[in-house]
XYZ file of C-alpha atoms in Angstrom:
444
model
C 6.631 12.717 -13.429
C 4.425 13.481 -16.952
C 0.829 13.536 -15.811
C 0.261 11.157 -18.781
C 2.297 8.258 -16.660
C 1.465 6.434 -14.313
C 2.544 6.006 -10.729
C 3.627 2.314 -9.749
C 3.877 0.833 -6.322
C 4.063 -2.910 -5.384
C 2.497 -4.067 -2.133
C 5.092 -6.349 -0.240
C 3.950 -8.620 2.417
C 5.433 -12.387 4.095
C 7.864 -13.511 1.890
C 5.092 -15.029 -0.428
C 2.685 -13.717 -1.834
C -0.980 -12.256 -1.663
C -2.344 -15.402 -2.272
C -3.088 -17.289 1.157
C -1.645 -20.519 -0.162
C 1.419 -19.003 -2.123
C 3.620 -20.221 0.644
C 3.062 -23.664 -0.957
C 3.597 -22.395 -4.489
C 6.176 -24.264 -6.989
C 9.678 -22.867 -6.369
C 8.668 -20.961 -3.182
C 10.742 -21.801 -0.562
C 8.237 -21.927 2.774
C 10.906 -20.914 5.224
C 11.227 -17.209 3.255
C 8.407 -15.862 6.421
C 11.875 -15.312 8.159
C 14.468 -14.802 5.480
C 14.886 -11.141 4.831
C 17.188 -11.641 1.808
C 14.101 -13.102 -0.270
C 12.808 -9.995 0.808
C 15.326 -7.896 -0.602
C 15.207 -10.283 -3.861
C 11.728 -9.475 -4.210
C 12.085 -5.657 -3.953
C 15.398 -5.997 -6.476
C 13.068 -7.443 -9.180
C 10.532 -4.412 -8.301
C 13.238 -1.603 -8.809
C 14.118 -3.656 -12.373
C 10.903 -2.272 -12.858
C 11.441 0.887 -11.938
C 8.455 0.863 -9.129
C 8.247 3.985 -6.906
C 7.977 1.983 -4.038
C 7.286 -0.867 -1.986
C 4.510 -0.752 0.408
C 4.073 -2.519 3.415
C 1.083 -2.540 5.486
C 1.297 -3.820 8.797
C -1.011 -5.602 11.552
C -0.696 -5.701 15.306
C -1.760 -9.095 16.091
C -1.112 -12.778 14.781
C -3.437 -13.449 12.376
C -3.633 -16.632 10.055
C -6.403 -18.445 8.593
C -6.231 -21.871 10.038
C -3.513 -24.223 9.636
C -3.241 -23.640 5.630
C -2.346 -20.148 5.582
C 0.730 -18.129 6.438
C 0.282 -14.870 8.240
C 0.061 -11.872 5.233
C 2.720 -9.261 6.867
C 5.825 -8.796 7.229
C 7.981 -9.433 10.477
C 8.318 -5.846 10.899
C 7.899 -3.484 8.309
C 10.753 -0.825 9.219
C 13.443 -3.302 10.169
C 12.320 -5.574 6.625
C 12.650 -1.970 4.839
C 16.213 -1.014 6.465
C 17.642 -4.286 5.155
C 15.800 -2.949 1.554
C 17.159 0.097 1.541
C 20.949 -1.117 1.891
C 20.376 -3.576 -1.290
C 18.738 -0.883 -3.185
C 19.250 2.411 -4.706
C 15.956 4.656 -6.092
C 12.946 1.952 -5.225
C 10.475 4.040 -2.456
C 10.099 2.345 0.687
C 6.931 3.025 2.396
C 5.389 1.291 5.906
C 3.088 1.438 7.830
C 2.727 2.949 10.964
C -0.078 3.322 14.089
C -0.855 6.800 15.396
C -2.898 4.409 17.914
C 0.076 2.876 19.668
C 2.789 4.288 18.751
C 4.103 7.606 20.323
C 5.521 10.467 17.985
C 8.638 10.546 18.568
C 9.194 6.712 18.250
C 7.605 7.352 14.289
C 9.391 10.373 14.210
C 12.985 8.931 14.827
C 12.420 5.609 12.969
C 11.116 6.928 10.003
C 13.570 9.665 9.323
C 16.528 7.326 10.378
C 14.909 5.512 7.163
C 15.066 8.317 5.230
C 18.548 9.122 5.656
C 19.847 5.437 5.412
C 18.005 5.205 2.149
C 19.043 8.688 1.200
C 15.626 10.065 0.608
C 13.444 7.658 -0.118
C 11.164 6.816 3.073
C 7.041 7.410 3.491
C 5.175 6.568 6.206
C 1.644 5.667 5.716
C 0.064 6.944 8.599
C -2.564 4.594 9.991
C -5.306 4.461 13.098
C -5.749 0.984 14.452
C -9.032 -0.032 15.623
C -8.680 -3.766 15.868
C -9.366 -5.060 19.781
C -6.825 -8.005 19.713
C -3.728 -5.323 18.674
C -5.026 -3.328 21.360
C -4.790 -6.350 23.549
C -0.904 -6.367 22.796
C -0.412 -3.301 24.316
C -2.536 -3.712 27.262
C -4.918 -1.114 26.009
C -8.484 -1.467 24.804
C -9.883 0.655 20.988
C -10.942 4.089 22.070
C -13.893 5.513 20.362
C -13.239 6.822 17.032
C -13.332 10.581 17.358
C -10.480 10.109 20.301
C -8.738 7.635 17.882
C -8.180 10.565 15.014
C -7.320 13.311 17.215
C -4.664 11.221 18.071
C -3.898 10.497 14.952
C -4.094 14.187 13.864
C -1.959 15.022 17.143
C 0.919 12.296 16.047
C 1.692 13.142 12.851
C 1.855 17.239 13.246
C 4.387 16.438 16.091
C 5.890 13.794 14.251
C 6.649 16.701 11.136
C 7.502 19.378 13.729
C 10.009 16.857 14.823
C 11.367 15.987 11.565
C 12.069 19.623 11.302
C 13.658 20.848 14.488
C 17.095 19.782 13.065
C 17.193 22.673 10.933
C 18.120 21.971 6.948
C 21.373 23.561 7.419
C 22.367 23.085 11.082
C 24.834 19.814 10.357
C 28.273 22.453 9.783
C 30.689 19.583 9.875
C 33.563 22.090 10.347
C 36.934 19.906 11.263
C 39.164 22.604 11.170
C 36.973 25.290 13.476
C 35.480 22.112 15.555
C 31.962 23.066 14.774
C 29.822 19.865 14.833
C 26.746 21.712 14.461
C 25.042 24.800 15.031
C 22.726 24.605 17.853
C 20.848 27.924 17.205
C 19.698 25.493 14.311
C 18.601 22.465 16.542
C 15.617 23.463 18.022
C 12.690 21.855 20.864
C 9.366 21.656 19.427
C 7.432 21.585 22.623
C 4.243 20.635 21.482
C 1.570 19.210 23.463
C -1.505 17.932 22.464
C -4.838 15.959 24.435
C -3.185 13.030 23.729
C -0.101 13.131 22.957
C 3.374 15.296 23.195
C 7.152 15.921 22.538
C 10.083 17.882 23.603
C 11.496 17.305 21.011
C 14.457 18.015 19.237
C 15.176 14.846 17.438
C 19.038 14.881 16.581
C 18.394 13.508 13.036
C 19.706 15.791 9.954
C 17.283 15.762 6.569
C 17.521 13.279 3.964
C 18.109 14.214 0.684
C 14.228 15.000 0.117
C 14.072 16.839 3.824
C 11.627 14.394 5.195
C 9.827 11.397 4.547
C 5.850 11.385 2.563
C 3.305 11.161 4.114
C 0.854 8.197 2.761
C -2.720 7.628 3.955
C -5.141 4.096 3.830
C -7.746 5.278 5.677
C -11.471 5.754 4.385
C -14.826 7.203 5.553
C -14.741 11.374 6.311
C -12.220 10.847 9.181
C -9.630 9.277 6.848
C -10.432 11.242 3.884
C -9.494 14.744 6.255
C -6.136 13.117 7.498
C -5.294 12.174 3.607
C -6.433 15.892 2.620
C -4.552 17.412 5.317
C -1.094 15.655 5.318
C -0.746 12.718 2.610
C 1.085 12.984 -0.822
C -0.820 9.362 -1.642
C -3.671 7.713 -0.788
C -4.126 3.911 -1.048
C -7.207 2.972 -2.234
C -9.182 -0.305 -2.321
C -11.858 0.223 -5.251
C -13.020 -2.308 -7.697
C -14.840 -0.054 -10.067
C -14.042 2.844 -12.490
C -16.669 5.247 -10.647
C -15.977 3.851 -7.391
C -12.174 4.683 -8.115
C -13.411 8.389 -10.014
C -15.368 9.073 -6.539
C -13.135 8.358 -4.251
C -10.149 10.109 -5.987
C -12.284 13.369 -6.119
C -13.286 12.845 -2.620
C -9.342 13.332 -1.470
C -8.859 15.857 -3.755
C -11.478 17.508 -2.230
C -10.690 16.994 0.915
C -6.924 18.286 -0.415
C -8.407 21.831 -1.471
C -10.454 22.202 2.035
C -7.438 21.663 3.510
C -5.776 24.658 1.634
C -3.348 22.283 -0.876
C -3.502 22.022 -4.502
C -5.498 18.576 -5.249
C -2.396 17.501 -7.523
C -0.202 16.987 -4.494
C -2.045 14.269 -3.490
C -1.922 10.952 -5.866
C -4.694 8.536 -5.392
C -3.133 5.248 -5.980
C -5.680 2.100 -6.911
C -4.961 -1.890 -6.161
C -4.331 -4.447 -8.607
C -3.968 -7.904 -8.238
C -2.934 -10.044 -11.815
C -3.720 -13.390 -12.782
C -1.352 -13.463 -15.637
C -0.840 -16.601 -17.350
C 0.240 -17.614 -21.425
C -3.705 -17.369 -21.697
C -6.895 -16.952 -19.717
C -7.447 -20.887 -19.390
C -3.654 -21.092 -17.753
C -4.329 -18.547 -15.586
C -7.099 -19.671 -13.984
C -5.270 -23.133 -13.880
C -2.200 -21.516 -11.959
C -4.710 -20.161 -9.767
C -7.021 -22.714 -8.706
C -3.430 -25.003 -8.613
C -3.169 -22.023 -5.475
C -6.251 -22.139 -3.980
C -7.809 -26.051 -4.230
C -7.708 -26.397 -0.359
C -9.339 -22.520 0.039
C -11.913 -22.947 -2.153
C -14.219 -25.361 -0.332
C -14.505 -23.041 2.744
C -15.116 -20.201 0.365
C -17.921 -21.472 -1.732
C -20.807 -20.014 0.705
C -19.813 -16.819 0.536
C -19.945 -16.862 -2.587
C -23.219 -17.300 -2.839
C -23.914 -15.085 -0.500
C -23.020 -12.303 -3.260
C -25.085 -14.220 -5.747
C -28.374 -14.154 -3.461
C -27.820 -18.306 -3.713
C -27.415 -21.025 -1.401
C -24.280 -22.802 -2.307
C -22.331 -25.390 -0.820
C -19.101 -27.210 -1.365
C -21.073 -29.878 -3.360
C -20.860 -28.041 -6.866
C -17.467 -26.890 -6.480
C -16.434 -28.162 -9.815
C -19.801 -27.582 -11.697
C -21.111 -24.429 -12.841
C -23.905 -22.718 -11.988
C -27.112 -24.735 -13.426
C -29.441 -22.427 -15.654
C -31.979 -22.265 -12.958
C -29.263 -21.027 -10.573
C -28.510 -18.016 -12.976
C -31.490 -16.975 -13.753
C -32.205 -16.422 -9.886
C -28.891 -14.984 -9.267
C -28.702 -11.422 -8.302
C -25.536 -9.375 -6.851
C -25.495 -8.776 -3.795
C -25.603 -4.587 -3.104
C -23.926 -4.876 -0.520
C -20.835 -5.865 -1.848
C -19.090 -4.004 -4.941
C -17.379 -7.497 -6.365
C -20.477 -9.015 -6.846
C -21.363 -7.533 -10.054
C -18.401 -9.192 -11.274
C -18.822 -12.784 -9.798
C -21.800 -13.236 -11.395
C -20.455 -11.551 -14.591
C -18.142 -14.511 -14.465
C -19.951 -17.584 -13.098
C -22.362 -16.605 -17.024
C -19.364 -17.553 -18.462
C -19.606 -20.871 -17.912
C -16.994 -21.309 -15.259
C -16.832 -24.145 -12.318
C -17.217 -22.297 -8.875
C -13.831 -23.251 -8.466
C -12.718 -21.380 -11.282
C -15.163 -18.865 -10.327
C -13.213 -18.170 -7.436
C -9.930 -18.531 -8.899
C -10.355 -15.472 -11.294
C -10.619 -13.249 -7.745
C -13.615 -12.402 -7.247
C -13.104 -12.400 -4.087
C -10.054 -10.446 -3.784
C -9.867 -7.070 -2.261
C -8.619 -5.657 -5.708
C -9.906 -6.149 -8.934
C -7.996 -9.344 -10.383
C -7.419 -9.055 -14.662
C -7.017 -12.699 -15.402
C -5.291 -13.683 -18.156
C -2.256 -12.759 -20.916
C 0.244 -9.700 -19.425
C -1.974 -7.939 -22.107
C -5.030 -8.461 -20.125
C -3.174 -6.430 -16.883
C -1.966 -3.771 -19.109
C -5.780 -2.679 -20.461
C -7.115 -3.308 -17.267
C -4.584 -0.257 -15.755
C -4.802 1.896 -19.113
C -8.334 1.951 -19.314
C -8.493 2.492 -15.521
C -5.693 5.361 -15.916
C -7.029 7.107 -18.485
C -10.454 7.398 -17.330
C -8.900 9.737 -14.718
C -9.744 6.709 -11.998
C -6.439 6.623 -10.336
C -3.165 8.138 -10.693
C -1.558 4.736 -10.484
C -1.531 1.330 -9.185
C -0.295 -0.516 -6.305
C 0.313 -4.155 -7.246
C -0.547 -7.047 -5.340
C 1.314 -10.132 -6.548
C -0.256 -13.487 -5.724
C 3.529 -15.674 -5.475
C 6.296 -13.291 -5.380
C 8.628 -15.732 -6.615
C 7.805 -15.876 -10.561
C 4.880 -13.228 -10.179
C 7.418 -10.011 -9.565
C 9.761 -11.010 -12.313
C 6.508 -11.924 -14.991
C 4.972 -8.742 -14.369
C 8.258 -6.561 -14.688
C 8.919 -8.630 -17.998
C 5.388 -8.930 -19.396
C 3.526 -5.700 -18.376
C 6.162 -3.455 -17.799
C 7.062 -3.125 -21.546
C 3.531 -3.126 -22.815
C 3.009 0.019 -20.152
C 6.227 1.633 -21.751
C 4.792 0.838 -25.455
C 1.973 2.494 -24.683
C 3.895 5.759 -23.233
C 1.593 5.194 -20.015
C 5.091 4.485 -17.504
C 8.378 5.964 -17.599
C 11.432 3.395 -19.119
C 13.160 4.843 -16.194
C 13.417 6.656 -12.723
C 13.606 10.602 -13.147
C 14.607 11.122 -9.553
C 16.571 9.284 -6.825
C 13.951 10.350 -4.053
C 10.237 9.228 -3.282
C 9.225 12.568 -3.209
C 10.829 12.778 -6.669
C 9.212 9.399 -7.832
C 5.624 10.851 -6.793
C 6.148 14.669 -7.674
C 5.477 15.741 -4.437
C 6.354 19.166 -3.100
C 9.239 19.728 -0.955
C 8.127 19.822 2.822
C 10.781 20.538 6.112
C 9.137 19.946 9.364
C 5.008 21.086 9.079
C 3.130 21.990 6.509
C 3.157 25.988 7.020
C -0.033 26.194 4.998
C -1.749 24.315 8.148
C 0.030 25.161 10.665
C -0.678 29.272 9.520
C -4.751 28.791 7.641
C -3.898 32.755 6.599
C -1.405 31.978 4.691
């Protein structure tokens, strides 16, 4: 991959969209929560594309809001990926995983069995959990943070030394001598750590890229030292140039402590497009989304103005008085933006549908509109690439792959097609076989 392109990834969640209400959206058929070949659609139209992957995050407990709104995730992100990977041929397929309640070899096994089903093309984005009702699911309660990470830290080194003890060349395959294997080449790892251990071996051979990448989501110095230490991409929730700029050179950073070349790690940004024919029909589509949302949403939003504001000027705009007393909140980095918006004149119903709420920046407007937003975000050294949220999968995938896509490729800013069949390949990440040797030997 040229340094001068971008990386590409495209968050997949429900069967829906991003947008709470895209279950409802024109065309969508509401039953796709539990229809994994819409699924498979949707990551089709992504690999048209020629996205390095999918990424699914993941959640341990029900959550909805209310009646309106259908749960965000997916069923299960590894079994929704396996059905993927038999549909598809270079797309990356990355999930999520808990170091909290999961045990090693469990991520170990299902995430290489990935790997070799797609033929090299798995990541795991190693996650801690700390939410009390997942814990709840597993009988457990959150432990304290420190105990949390050395987990975490203690999972995915076993999880690599596991990935390894099936040595790169130990499948022989010999019919005519009756040699299976060689088990001098299918070794026990027998690691144990505070908190968790392994045996070990796991009878899995390596993919075509040895082993799946290692992704990271996690913020705050904990996170940042598991992303240095073991991720090839970080994904990033940032809604400003510097705030991207800083927290890229904060992993890098953490990258060289941790004895790697910064480079290996790719710090990936979030995107979420209003794209309509113009700005006006964009902000139509959306509020067409979001007009049952939008009342229970309105307080908050004046919350990051510094206003009291209630459900009663939905469809007015701020009054002049209002603006002039409006100041963004500093404790939120959207609200710069809100009220950047809300001086343009808008209702706050259109206020809200331009995202300003979102938990990515939101371009709203032509495809063109997207494209700047990423170039001028790429090219400011803020991110190595995107990971795009798409509010209804159902016409969003296929309008961003026909509308954005080729104004990327204009713009030599995105490849016209994959250079590799692998996600290592797709992210050029070094080749790794079981642990890092750099951290498991700091002389070295």
């Amino acid at each position: 991959m040229s340094t001068s392109q971008m990386i590409l990834g495209m968050q997949l969640g429900n069967g829906y969209g991003t947008h709470g209400a895209a279950w409802r959206g024109t065309g969508v058929d509401p039953a796709n929560y539990a229809d994994f070949d819409a699924q498979v659609r949707y990551a089709q139209a992504a690999e048209r594309g020629k996205f390095a992957f999918l990424f699914l995050p993941d959640f341990l407990a029900y959550k909805a809001d209310g009646m309106q709104e259908a749960p965000m995730l997916t069923l299960e992100p590894v079994l929704t990926l396996a059905a993927i990977a038999r549909a598809t041929e270079r797309i990356g397929l990355v999930a999520t995983g808990s170091t909290t309640f999961n045990e090693p070899y469990n991520l170990a096994r299902q995430f290489k069995a990935l790997d070799v089903m797609s033929h090299g093309r798995a990541g795991w984005n190693a996650v801690t959990t700390s939410d009390p009702a997942s814990a709840a699911n597993f009988g457990q309660e959150i432990a304290p943070r420190p105990q949390r990470y050395q987990r975490a830290h203690e999972s995915i080194q076993i999880t690599q030394a596991l990935w390894g003890s099936w040595q790169q060349d130990a499948w022989i395959k010999d019919k005519a001598n009756a040699q299976f294997i060689d088990p001098a080449k299918i070794n026990a790892v027998n690691l144990q750590g505070e908190y968790v251990a392994s045996r070990g071996p796991l009878p899995i051979p390596p993919s075509e890229q040895g082993q799946p990448v290692i992704f990271s989501a996690g913020g705050g110095a904990n996170g940042l030292e598991i992303a240095g230490r073991y991720a090839s991409a970080v994904i990033g929730a940032v809604f400003t140039i510097e705030e991207a700029r800083a927290q890229r050179e904060a992993v890098r950073e953490a990258a060289r402590k941790a004895g790697r070349n910064p480079d290996e790690v790719k710090f990936i940004a979030g995107v979420m497009p209003a794209i309509g024919a113009t700005k006006r029909a964009a902000v139509d589509r959306r509020v067409a989304l979001g007009d049952r949302a939008a009342v229970a949403l309105v307080p908050y939003l004046g919350s990051m103005l510094g206003l009291a504001l209630d459900e009663s000027q939905l469809d007015e705009p701020l009054r002049s008085a209002q603006l002039e007393r409006a100041q963004p909140s500093p404790f939120d980095p959207r609200a710069p933006r809100a009220l950047e918006v809300a001086r343009e004149g808008w209702t706050l119903r259109e206020v809200l549908a331009h995202g300003v709420i979102d938990y990515h920046p939101t371009p709203v407007g032509p495809a063109s509109v997207t494209a700047d937003h990423m170039q001028q975000w790429f090219e400011a050294g803020a991110c190595d690439g995107f990971w795009v949220s798409i509010d209804v999968y159902e016409d969003g995938i296929d309008t961003f792959v026909d509308e954005v896509i080729p104004l990327l490729q204009q713009r030599g800013l995105y490849h016209e097609d994959y250079e590799g069949s692998t996600l290592r390949e797709h992210l050029g990440a070094p080749a790794q076989y079981g642990l890092d040797t750099r951290l498991a030997n700091p002389a070295q």
